[in-house]
XYZ file of N, CA and C in Angstrom:
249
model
N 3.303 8.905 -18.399
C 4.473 9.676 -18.043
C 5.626 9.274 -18.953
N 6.185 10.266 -19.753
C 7.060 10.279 -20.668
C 8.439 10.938 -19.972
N 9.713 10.140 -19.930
C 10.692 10.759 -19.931
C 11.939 10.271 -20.155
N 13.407 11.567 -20.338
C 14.387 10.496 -21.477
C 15.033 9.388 -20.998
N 15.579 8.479 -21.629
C 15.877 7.303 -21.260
C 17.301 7.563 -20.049
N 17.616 8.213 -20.141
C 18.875 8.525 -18.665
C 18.338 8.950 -18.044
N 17.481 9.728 -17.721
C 16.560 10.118 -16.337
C 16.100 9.298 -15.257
N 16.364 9.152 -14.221
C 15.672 7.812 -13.332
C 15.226 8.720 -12.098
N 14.336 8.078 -11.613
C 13.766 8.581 -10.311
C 14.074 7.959 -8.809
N 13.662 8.945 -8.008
C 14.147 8.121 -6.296
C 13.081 7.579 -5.999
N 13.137 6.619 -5.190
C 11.832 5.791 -4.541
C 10.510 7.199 -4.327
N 10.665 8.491 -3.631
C 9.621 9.295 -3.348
C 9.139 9.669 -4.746
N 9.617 9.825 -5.486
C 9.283 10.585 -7.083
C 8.162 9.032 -7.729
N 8.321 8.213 -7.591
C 7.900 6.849 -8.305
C 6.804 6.448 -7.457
N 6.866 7.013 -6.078
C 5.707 6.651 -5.287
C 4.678 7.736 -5.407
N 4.804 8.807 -5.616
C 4.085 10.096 -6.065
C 3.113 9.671 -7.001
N 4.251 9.536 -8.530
C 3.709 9.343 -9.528
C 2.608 8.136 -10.073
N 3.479 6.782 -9.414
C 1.930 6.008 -9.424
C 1.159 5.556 -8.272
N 1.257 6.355 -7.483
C 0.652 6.291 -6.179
C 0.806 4.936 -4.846
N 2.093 4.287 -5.230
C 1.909 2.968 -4.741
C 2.835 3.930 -3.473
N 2.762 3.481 -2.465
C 3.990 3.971 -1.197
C 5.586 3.023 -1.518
N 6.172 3.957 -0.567
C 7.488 3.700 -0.930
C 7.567 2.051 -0.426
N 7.117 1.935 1.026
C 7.217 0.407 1.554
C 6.674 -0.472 0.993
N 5.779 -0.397 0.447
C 5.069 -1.403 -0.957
C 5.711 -1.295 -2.034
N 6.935 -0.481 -2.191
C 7.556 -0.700 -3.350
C 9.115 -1.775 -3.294
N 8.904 -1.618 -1.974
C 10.328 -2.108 -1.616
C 9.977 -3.556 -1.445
N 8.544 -3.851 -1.159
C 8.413 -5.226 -0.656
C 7.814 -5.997 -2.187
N 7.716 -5.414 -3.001
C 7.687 -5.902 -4.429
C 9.247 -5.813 -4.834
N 10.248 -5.237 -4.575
C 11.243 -5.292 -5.231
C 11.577 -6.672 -4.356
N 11.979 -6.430 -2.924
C 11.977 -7.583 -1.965
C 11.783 -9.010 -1.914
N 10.347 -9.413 -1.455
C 9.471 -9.945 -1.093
C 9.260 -10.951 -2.440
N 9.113 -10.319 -3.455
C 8.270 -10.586 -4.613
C 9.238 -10.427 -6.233
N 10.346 -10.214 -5.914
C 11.044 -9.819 -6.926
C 9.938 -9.450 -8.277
N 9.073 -8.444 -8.083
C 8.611 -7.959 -9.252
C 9.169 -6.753 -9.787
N 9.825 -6.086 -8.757
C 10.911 -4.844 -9.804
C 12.639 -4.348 -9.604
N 12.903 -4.548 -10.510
C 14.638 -4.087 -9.738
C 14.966 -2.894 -10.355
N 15.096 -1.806 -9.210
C 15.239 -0.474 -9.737
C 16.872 -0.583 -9.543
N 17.579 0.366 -9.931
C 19.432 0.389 -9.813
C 19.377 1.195 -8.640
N 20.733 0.591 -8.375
C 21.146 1.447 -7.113
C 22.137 2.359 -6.864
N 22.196 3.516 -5.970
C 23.153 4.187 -6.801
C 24.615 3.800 -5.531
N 25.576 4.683 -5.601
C 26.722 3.418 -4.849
C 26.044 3.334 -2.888
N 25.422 4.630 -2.396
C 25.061 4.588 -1.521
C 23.940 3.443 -1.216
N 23.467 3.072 -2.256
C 22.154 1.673 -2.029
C 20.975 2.880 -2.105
N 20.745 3.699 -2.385
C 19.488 4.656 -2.788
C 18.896 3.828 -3.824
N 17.834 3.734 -4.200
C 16.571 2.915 -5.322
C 16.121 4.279 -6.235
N 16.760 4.162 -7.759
C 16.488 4.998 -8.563
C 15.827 4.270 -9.663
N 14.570 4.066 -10.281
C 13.990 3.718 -11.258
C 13.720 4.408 -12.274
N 13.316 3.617 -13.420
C 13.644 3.783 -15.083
C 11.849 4.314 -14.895
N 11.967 4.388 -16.629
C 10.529 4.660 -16.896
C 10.238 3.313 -16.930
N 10.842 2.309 -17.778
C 10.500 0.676 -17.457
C 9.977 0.408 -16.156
N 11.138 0.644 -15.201
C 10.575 0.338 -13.728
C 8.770 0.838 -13.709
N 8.828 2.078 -13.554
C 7.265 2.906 -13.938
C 6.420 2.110 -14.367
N 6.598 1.721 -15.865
C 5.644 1.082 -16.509
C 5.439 -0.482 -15.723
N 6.599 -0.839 -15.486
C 6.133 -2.547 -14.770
C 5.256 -2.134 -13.442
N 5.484 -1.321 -12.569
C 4.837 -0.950 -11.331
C 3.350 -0.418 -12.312
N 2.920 0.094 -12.781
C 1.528 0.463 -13.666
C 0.956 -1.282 -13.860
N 1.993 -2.095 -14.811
C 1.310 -3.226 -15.019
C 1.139 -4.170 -13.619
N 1.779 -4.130 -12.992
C 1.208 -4.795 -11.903
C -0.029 -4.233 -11.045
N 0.002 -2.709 -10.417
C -1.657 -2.364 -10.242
C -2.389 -2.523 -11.729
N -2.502 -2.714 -12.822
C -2.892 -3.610 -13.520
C -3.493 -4.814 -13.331
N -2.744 -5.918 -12.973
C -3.092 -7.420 -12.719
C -3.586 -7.013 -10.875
N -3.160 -6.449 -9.970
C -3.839 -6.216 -9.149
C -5.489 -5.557 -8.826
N -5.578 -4.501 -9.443
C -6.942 -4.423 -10.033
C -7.616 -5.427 -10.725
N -7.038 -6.654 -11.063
C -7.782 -7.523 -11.458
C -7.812 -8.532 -10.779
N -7.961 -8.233 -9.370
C -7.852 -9.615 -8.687
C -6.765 -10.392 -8.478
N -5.766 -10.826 -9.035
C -5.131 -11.145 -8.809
C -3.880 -10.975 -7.921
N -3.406 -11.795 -7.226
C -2.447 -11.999 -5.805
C -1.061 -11.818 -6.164
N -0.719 -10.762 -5.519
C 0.547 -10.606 -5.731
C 1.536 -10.989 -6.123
N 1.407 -12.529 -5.275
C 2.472 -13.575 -5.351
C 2.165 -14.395 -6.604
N 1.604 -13.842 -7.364
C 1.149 -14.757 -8.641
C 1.146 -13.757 -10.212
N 1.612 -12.402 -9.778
C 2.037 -11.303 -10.681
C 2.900 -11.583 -11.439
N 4.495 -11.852 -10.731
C 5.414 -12.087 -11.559
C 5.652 -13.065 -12.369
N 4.548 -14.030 -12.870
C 4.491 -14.619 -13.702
C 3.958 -14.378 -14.736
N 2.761 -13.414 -14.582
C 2.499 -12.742 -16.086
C 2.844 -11.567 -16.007
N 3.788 -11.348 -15.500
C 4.434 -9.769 -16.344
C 5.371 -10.476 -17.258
N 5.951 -11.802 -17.382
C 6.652 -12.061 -17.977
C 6.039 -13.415 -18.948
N 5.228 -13.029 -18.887
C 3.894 -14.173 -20.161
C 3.564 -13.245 -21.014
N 3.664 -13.921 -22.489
C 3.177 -13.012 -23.533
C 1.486 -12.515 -23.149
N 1.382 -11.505 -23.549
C -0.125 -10.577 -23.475
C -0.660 -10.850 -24.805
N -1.847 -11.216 -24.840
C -2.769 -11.561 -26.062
C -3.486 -10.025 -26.520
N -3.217 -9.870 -27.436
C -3.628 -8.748 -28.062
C -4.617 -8.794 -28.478
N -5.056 -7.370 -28.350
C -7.072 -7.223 -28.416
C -6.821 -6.574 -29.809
N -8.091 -6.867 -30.319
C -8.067 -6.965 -31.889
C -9.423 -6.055 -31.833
């Protein structure tokens, strides 16, 4: 999913698109500080395509077994590149 860099989405649009639910998104932003979408002045949750892509890489490392609570450490570890 491609779109321009000022465009952001509401929690329902981001839960659509990568299928995670809205309350599992909140308890990763929450719970788990794995995503911080902006807020707008009302406290509404509008995310980037970044946001997008980090929510992709984490069902990523989740499809691979790995525990939630142990995600936000390699989203932010260099990735070894396949050759």
């Amino acid at each position: 999913m491609s779109m321009p860099p000022s465009v952001m989405l509401p929690i329902r649009e981001v839960s659509r698109v990568t299928g995670v639910n809205a309350v599992t998104l909140r308890a990763w932003e929450r719970r788990y500080g794995l995503i911080t979408p902006h807020r707008t002045g009302k406290g509404h949750r509008l995310y980037t395509e970044e946001n997008v892509q980090q929510i992709q890489d984490i069902l990523t490392w989740l499809g691979r077994g790995v525990a939630v609570g142990q995600v936000k450490e390699l989203l932010h570890a260099p990735q070894p590149v396949d050759e």
